[in-house]
Short mmCIF file of C-alpha atoms and ligand atoms in Angstrom, two decimals:
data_model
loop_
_atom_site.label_atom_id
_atom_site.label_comp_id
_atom_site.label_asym_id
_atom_site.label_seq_id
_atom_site.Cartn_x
_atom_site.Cartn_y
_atom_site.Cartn_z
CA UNK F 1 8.61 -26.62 3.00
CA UNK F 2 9.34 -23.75 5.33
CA UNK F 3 6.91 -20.92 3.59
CA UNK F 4 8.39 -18.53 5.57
CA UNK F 5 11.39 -18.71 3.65
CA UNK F 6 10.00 -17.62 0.52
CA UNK F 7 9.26 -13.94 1.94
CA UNK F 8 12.74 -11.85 2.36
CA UNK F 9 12.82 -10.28 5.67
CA UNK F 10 15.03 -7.46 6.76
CA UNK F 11 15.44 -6.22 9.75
CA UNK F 12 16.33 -2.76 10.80
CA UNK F 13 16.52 -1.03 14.13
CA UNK F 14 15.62 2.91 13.04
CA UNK F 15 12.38 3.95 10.94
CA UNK F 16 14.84 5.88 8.61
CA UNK F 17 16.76 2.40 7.96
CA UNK F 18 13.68 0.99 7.09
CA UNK F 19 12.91 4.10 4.30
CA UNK F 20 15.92 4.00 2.41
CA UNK F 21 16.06 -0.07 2.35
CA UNK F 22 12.46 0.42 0.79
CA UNK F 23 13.79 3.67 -1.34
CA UNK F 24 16.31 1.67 -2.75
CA UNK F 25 14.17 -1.44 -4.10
CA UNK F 26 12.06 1.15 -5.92
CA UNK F 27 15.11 3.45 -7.08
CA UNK F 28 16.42 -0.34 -8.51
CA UNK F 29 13.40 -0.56 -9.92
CA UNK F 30 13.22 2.74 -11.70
CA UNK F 31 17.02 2.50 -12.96
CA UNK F 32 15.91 -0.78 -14.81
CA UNK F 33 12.52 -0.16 -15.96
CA UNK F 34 12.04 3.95 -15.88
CA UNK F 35 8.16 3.35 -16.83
CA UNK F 36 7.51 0.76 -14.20
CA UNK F 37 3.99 0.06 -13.07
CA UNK F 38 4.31 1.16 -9.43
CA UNK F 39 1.86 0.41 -6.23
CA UNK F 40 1.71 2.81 -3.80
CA UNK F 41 0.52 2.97 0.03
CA UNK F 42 -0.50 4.93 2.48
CA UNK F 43 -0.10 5.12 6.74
CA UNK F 44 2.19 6.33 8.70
CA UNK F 45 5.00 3.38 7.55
CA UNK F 46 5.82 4.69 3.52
CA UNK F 47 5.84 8.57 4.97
CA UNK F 48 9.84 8.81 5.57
CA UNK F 49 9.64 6.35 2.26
CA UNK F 50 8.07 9.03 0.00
CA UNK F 51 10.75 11.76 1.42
CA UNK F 52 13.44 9.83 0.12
CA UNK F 53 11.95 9.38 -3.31
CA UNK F 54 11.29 13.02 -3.53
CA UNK F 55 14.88 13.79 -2.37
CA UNK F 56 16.22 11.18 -5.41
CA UNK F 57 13.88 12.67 -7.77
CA UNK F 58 14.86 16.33 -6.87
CA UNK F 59 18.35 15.34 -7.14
CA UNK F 60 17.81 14.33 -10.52
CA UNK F 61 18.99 10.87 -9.68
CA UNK F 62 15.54 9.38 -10.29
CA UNK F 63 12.62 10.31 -12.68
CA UNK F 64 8.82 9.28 -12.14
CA UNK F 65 8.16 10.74 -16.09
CA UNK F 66 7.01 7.53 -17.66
CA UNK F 67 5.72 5.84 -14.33
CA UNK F 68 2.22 4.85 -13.81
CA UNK F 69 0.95 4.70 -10.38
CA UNK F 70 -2.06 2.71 -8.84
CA UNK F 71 -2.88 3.07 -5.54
CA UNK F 72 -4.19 0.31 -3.36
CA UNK F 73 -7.47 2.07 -1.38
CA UNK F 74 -9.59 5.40 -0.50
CA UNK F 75 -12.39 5.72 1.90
CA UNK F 76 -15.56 6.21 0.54
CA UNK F 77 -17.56 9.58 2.05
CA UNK F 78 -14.70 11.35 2.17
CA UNK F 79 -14.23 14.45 -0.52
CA UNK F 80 -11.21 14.23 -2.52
CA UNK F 81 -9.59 17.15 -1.35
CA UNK F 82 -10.45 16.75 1.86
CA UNK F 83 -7.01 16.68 4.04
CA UNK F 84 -8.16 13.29 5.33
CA UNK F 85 -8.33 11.31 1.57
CA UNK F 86 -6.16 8.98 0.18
CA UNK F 87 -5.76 11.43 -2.74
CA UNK F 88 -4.27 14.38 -0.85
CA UNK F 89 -1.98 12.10 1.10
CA UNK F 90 -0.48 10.83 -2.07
CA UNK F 91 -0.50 14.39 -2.96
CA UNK F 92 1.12 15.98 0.09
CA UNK F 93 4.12 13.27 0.11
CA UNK F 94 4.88 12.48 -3.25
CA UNK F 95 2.87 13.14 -6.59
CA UNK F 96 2.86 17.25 -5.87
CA UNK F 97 7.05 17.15 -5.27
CA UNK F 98 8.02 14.45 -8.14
CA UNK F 99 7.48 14.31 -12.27
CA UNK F 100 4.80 11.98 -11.93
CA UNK F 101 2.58 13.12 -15.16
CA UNK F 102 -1.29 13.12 -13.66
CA UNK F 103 -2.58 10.99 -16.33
CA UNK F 104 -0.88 8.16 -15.38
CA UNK F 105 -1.81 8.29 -11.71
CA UNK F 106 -4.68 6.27 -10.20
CA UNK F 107 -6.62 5.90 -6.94
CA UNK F 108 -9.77 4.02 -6.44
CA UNK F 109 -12.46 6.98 -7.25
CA UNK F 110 -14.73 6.54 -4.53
CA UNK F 111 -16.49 10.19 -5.78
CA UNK F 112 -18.46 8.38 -8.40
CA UNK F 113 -21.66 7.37 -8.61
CA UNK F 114 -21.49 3.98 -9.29
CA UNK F 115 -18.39 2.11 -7.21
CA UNK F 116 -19.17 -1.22 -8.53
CA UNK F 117 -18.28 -0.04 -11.89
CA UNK F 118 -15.19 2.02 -10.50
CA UNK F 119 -13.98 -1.27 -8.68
CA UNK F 120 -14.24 -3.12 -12.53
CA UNK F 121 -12.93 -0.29 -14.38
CA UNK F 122 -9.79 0.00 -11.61
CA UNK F 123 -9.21 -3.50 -11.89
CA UNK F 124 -9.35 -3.24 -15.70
CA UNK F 125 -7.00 -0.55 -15.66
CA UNK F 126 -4.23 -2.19 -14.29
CA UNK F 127 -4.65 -5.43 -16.53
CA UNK F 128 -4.75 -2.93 -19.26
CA UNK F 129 -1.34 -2.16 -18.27
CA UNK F 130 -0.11 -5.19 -17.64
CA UNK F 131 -0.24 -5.34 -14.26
CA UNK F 132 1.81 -3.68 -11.68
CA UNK F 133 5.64 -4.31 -11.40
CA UNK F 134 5.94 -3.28 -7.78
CA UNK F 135 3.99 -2.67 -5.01
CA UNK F 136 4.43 -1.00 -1.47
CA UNK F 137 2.16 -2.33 1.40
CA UNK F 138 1.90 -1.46 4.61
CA UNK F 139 0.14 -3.71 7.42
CA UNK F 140 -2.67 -3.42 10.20
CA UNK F 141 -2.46 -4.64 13.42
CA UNK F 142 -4.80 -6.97 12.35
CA UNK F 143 -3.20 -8.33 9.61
CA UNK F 144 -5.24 -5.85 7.21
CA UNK F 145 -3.16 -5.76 3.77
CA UNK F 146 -4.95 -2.02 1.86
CA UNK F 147 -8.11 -2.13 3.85
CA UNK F 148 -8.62 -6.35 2.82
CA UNK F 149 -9.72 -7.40 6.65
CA UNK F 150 -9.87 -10.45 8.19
CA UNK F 151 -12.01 -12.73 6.80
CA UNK F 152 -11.82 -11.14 2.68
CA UNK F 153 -11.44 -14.04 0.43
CA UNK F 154 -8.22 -14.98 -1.32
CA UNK F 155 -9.65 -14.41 -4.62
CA UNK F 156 -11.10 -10.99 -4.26
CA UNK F 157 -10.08 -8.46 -6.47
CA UNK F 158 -10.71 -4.48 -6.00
CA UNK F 159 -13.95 -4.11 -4.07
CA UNK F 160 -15.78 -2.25 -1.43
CA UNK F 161 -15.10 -2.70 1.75
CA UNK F 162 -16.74 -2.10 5.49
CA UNK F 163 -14.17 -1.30 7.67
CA UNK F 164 -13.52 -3.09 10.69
CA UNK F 165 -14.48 -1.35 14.31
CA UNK F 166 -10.59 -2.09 15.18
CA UNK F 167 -9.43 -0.54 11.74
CA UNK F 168 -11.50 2.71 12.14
CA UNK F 169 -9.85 3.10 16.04
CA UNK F 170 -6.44 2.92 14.72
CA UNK F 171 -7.45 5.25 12.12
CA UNK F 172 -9.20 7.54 14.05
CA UNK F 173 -5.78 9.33 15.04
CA UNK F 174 -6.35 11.30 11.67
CA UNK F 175 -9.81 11.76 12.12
CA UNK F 176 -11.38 14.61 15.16
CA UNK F 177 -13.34 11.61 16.20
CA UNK F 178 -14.23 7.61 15.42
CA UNK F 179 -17.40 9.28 14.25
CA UNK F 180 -16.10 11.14 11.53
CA UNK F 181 -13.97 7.89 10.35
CA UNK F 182 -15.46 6.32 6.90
CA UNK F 183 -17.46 3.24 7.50
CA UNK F 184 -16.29 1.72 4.03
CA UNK F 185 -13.40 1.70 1.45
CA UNK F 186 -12.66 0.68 -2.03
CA UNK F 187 -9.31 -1.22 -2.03
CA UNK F 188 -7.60 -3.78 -3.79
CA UNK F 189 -8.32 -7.01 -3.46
CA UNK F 190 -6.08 -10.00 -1.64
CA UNK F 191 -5.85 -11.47 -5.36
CA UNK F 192 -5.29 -7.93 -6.71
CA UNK F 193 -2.30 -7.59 -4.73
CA UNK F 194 -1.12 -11.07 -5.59
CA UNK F 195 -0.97 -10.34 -8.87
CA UNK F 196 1.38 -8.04 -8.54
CA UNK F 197 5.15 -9.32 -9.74
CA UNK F 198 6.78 -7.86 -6.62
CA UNK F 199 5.86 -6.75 -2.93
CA UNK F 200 7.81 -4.59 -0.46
CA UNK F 201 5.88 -4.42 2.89
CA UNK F 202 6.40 -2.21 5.61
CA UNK F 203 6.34 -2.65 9.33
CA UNK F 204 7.69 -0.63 12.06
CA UNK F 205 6.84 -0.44 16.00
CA UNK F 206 5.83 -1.81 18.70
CA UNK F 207 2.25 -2.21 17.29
CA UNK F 208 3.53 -4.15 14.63
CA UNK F 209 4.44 -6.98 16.56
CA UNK F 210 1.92 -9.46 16.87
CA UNK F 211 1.12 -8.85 13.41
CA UNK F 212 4.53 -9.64 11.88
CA UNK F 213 5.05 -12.73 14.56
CA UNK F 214 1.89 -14.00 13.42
CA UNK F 215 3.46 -13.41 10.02
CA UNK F 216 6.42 -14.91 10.40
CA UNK F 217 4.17 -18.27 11.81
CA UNK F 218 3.64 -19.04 8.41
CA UNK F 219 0.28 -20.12 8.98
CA UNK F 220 -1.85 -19.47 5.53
CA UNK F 221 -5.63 -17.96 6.40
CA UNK F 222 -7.81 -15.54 5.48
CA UNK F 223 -8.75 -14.51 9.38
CA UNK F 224 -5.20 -13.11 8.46
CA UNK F 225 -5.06 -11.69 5.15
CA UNK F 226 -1.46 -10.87 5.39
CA UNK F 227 -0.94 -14.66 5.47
CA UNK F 228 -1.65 -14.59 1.73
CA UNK F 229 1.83 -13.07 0.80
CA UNK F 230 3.66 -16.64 2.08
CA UNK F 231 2.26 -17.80 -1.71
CA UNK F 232 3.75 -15.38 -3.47
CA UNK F 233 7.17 -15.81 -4.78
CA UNK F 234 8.88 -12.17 -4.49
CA UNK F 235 8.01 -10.63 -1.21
CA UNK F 236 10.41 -8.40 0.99
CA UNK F 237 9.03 -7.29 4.41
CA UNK F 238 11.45 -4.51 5.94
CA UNK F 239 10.59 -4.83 10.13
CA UNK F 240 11.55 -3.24 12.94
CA UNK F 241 11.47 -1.24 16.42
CA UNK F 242 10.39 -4.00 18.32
C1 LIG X 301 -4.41 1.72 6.76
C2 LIG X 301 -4.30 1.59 5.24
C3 LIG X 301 -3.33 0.52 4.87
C4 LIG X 301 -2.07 0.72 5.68
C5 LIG X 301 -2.37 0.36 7.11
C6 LIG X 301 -1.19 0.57 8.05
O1 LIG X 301 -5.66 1.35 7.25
N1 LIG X 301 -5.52 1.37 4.54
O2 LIG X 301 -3.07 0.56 3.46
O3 LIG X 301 -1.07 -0.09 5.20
O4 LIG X 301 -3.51 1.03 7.57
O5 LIG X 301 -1.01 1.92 8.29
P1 LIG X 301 0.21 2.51 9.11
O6 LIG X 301 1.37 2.47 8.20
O7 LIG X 301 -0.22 3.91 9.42
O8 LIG X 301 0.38 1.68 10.31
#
């Protein structure tokens, strides 16, 4: 069997096409299930994403009232309301703009004293729940799926993370320097994310590339934790600009 064939892949020649093909799955989503369990991202990929959302929820076409969000990582060492967190990302682009009631919004809490017991207690929370209905990923140019990098087992759920020297060069373009980028992360885990009932990944540019060719290779490994999406059964990656 082909196990590229089990992912749906759509591909789109402007950023803005690849937005409101994402927008709509989770606009879908919301008509038929208005308190869906929704995973969230962050990067550069969901930004023009998160306007559209705002736009259908200021419209009143679309309401995030009975939503619960989870999203998939935060850097650890990084203050919550700093402009470079996870949190105030989220914030910026869509919780601060939509009806999104802040009870029912989680991040990984990597202010805590004791992350092992956030990781359990995050992971908890979303079986509590029932698990998420859908959830947004983007990808890193080396295959990183949240911040799982190469090599993160299949079966890992939310954990702590060191970030790779690659990841923390990419990411440096929000950060004054590569020394001021965190070291380590809380994110989902590979088997988090497979748990999930539905997937819409992200991809966009020239430096997505290799990573969606490798991808679309269909080899299965965890030196390419992307890879891991080919076994699940409702994946949609939205590509494009290369
Ligand atoms: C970051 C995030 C990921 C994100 C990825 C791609 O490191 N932890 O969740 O999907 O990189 O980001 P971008 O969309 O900016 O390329």
């Amino acid at each position: 069997m082909d196990v590229t064939k089990t992912i749906k892949w759509i591909k789109v020649d402007l950023y803005n096409e690849m937005s409101t093909v994402a927008a709509n799955i989770f606009i879908k989503q919301l008509n038929e299930k208005p308190d869906s369990v929704l995973g969230f991202a962050t990067g550069a990929s969901p930004i023009g994403f998160y306007k559209q959302l705002v736009h259908h929820c200021q419209n009143g076409e679309i309401s995030f009232s009975q939503v619960v969000s989870f999203n998939l990582d935060e850097y650890i060492g990084v203050p919550a309301n700093s402009q470079m967190s996870y949190k105030t990302y989220m914030k910026e682009y869509l919780f601060d703009h939509v009806d999104i009631k802040d009870d029912n919004i989680y991040l990984p809490n990597s202010q805590t004293e004791d992350l092992v017991q956030e990781c359990t207690d995050y992971e908890e929370n979303i079986k509590k729940i029932n698990g998420i209905d859908l959830q947004l990923l983007g990808i890193g140019v080396n295959g990183h799926i949240g911040f799982n990098e190469p090599g993160t087992p299949f079966d890992s759920l939310t954990h702590i993370v060191e970030l790779s020297e690659s990841t923390r060069m990419v990411n440096s373009r929000y950060f004054n320097s590569i020394e001021d980028v965190p070291t380590h992360a809380i994110t989902m885990g590979i088997q988090s994310i497979m748990n999930t009932k539905a997937i819409v990944l992200l991809a966009f540019g020239e430096s997505k590339r290799d990573a969606i060719n490798r991808l679309r290779s269909g080899i299965v490994t965890e030196e390419f934790p992307a890879s891991c999406l080919l076994n699940h059964e409702n994946v949609t990656i939205i590509y494009g600009g290369f």
